[in-house]
PDB file of C-alpha atoms in Angstrom:
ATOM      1  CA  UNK A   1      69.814 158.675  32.468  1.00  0.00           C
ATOM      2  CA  UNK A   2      72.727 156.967  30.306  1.00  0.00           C
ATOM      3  CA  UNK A   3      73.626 158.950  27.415  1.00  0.00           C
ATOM      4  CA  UNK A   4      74.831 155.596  25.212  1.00  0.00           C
ATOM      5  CA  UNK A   5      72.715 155.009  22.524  1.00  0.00           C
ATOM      6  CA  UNK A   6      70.438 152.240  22.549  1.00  0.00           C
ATOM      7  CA  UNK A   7      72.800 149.447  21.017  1.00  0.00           C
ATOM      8  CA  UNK A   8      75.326 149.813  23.579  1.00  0.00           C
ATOM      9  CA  UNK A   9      73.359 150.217  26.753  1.00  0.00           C
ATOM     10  CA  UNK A  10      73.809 146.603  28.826  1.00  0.00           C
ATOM     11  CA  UNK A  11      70.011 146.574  29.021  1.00  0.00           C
ATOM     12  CA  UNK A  12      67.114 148.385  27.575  1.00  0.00           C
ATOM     13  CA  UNK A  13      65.170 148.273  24.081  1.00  0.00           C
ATOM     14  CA  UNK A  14      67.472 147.844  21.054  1.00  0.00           C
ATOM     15  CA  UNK A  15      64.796 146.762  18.286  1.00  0.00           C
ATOM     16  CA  UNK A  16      61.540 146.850  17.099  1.00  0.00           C
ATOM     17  CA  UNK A  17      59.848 144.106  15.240  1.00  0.00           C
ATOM     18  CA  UNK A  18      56.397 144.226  13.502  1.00  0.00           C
ATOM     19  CA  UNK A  19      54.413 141.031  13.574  1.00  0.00           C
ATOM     20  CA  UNK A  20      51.082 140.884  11.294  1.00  0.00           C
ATOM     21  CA  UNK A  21      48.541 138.443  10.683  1.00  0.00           C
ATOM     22  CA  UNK A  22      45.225 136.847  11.352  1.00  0.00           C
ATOM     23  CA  UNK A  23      43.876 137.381  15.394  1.00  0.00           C
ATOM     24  CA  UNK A  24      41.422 134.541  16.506  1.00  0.00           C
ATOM     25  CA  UNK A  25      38.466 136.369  16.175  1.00  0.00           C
ATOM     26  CA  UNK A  26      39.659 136.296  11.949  1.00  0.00           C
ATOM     27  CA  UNK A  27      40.492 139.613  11.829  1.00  0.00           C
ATOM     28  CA  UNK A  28      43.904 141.286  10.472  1.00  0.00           C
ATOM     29  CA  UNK A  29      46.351 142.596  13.354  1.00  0.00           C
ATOM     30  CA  UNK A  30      50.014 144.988  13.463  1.00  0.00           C
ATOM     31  CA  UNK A  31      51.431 145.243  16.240  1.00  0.00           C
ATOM     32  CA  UNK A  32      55.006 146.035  17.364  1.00  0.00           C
ATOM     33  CA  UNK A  33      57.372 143.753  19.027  1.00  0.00           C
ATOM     34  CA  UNK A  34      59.750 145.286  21.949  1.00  0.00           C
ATOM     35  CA  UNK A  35      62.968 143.570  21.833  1.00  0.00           C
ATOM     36  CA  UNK A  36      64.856 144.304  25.072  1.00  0.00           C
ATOM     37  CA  UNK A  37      68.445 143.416  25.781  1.00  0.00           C
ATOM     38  CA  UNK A  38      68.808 141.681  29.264  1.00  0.00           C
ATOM     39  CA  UNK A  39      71.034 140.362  31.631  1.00  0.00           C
ATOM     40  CA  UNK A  40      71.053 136.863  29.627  1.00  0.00           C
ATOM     41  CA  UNK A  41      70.654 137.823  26.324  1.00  0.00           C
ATOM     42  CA  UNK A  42      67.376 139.045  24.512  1.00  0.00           C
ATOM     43  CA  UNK A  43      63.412 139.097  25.800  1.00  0.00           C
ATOM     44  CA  UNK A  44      60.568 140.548  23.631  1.00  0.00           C
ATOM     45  CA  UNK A  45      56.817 141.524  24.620  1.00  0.00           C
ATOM     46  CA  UNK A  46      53.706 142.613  22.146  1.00  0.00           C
ATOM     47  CA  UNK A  47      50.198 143.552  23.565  1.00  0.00           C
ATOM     48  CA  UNK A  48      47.334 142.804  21.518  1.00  0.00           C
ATOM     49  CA  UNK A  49      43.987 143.864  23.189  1.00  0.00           C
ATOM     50  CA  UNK A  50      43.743 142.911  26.569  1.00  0.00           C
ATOM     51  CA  UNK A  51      46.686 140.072  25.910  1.00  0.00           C
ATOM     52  CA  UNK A  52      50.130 140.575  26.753  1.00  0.00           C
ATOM     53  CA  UNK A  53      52.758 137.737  25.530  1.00  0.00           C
ATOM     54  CA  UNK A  54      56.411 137.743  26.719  1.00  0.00           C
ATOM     55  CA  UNK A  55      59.183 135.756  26.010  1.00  0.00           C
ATOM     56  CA  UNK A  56      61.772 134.600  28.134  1.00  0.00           C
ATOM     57  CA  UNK A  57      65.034 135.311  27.647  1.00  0.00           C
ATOM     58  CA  UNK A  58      67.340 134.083  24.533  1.00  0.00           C
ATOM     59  CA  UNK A  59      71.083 134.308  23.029  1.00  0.00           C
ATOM     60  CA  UNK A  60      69.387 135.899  19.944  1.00  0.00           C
ATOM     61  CA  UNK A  61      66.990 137.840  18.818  1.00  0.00           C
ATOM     62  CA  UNK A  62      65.359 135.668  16.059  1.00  0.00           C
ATOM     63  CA  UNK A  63      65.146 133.010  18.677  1.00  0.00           C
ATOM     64  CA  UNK A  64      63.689 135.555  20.953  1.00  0.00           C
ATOM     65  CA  UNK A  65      60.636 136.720  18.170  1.00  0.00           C
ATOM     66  CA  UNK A  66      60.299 133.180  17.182  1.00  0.00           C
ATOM     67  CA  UNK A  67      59.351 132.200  20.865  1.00  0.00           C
ATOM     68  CA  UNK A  68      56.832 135.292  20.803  1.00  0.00           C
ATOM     69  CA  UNK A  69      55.435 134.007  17.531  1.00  0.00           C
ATOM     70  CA  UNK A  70      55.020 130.573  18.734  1.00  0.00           C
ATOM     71  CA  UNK A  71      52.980 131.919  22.077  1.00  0.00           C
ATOM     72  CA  UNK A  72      50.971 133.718  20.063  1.00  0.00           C
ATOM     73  CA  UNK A  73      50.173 130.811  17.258  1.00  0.00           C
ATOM     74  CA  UNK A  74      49.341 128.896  20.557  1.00  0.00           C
ATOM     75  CA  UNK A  75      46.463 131.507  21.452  1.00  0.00           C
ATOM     76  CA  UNK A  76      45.256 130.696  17.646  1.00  0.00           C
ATOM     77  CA  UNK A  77      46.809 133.387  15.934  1.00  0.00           C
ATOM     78  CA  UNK A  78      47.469 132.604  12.073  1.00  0.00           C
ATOM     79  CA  UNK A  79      49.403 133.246   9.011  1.00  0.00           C
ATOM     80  CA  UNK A  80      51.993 135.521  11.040  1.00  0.00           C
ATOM     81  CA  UNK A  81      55.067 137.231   9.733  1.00  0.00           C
ATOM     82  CA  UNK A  82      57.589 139.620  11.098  1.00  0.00           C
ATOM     83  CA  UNK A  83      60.073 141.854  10.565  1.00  0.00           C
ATOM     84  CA  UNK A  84      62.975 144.467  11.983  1.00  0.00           C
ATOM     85  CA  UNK A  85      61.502 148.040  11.832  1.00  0.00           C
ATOM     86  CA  UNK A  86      63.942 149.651  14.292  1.00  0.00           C
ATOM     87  CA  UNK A  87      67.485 148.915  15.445  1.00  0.00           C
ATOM     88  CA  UNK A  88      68.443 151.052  18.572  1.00  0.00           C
ATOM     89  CA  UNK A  89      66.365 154.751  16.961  1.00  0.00           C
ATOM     90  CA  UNK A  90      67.834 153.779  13.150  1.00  0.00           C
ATOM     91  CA  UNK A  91      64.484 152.835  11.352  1.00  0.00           C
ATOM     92  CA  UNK A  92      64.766 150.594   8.679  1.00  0.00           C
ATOM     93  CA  UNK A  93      62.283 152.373   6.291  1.00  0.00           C
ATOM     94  CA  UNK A  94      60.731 148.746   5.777  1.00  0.00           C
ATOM     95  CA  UNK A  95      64.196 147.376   3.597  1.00  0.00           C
ATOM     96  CA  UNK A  96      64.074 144.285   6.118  1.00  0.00           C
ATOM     97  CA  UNK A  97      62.513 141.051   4.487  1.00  0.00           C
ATOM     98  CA  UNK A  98      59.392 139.603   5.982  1.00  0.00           C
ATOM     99  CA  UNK A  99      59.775 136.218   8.188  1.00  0.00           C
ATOM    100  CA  UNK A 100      56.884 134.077   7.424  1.00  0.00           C
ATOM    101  CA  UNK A 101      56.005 131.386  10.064  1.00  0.00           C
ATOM    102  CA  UNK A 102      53.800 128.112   8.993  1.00  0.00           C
ATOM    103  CA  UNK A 103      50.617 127.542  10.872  1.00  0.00           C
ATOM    104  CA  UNK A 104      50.332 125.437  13.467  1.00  0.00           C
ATOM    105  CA  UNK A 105      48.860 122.037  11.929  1.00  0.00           C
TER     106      UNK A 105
END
């Protein structure tokens, strides 16, 4: 196993997001966001219930939760927001800002 630390490994997890809002069923949901580092750039994948969502791969890593966020607005999920909780293991104690996203009209 590589001994790098997260940040500098050429692939592998180097943040964690956390995405809340309203599921389709109406009811309030947190869940973490697994931002990976591949081969061409960034991919990120939540599980909610029995639903996985993954995006494909982007140059950054808002562009790479925004995808997520869209999928998931697609599947009716509402009123969303996000946020960095972990870079590589360095928590973030919650100091990041919230990204809202609009509802789909």
């Amino acid at each position: 196993m590589s001994t790098l630390p997260l940040m500098f490994r050429k692939e592998g997890l180097v943040e964690k997001h956390q995405v809340e809002g309203i599921d389709p069923s109406d009811r309030y949901f947190n869940r973490a966001i697994l931002v990976n580092r591949t081969a061409s750039g960034y991919a990120a994948k939540v599980m909610y219930e029995a639903l996985t969502v993954e995006s494909g791969s982007h140059s950054t890593i808002a562009a790479t939760v925004k995808e997520l966020v869209d999928k998931l607005q697609a599947f009716g999920f509402t009123r969303m927001r996000t946020r960095a909780n972990f870079k590589g293991t360095r928590y973030l104690a919650e100091k990041e800002t919230w990204v809202e996203y609009a509802d789909l009209p």
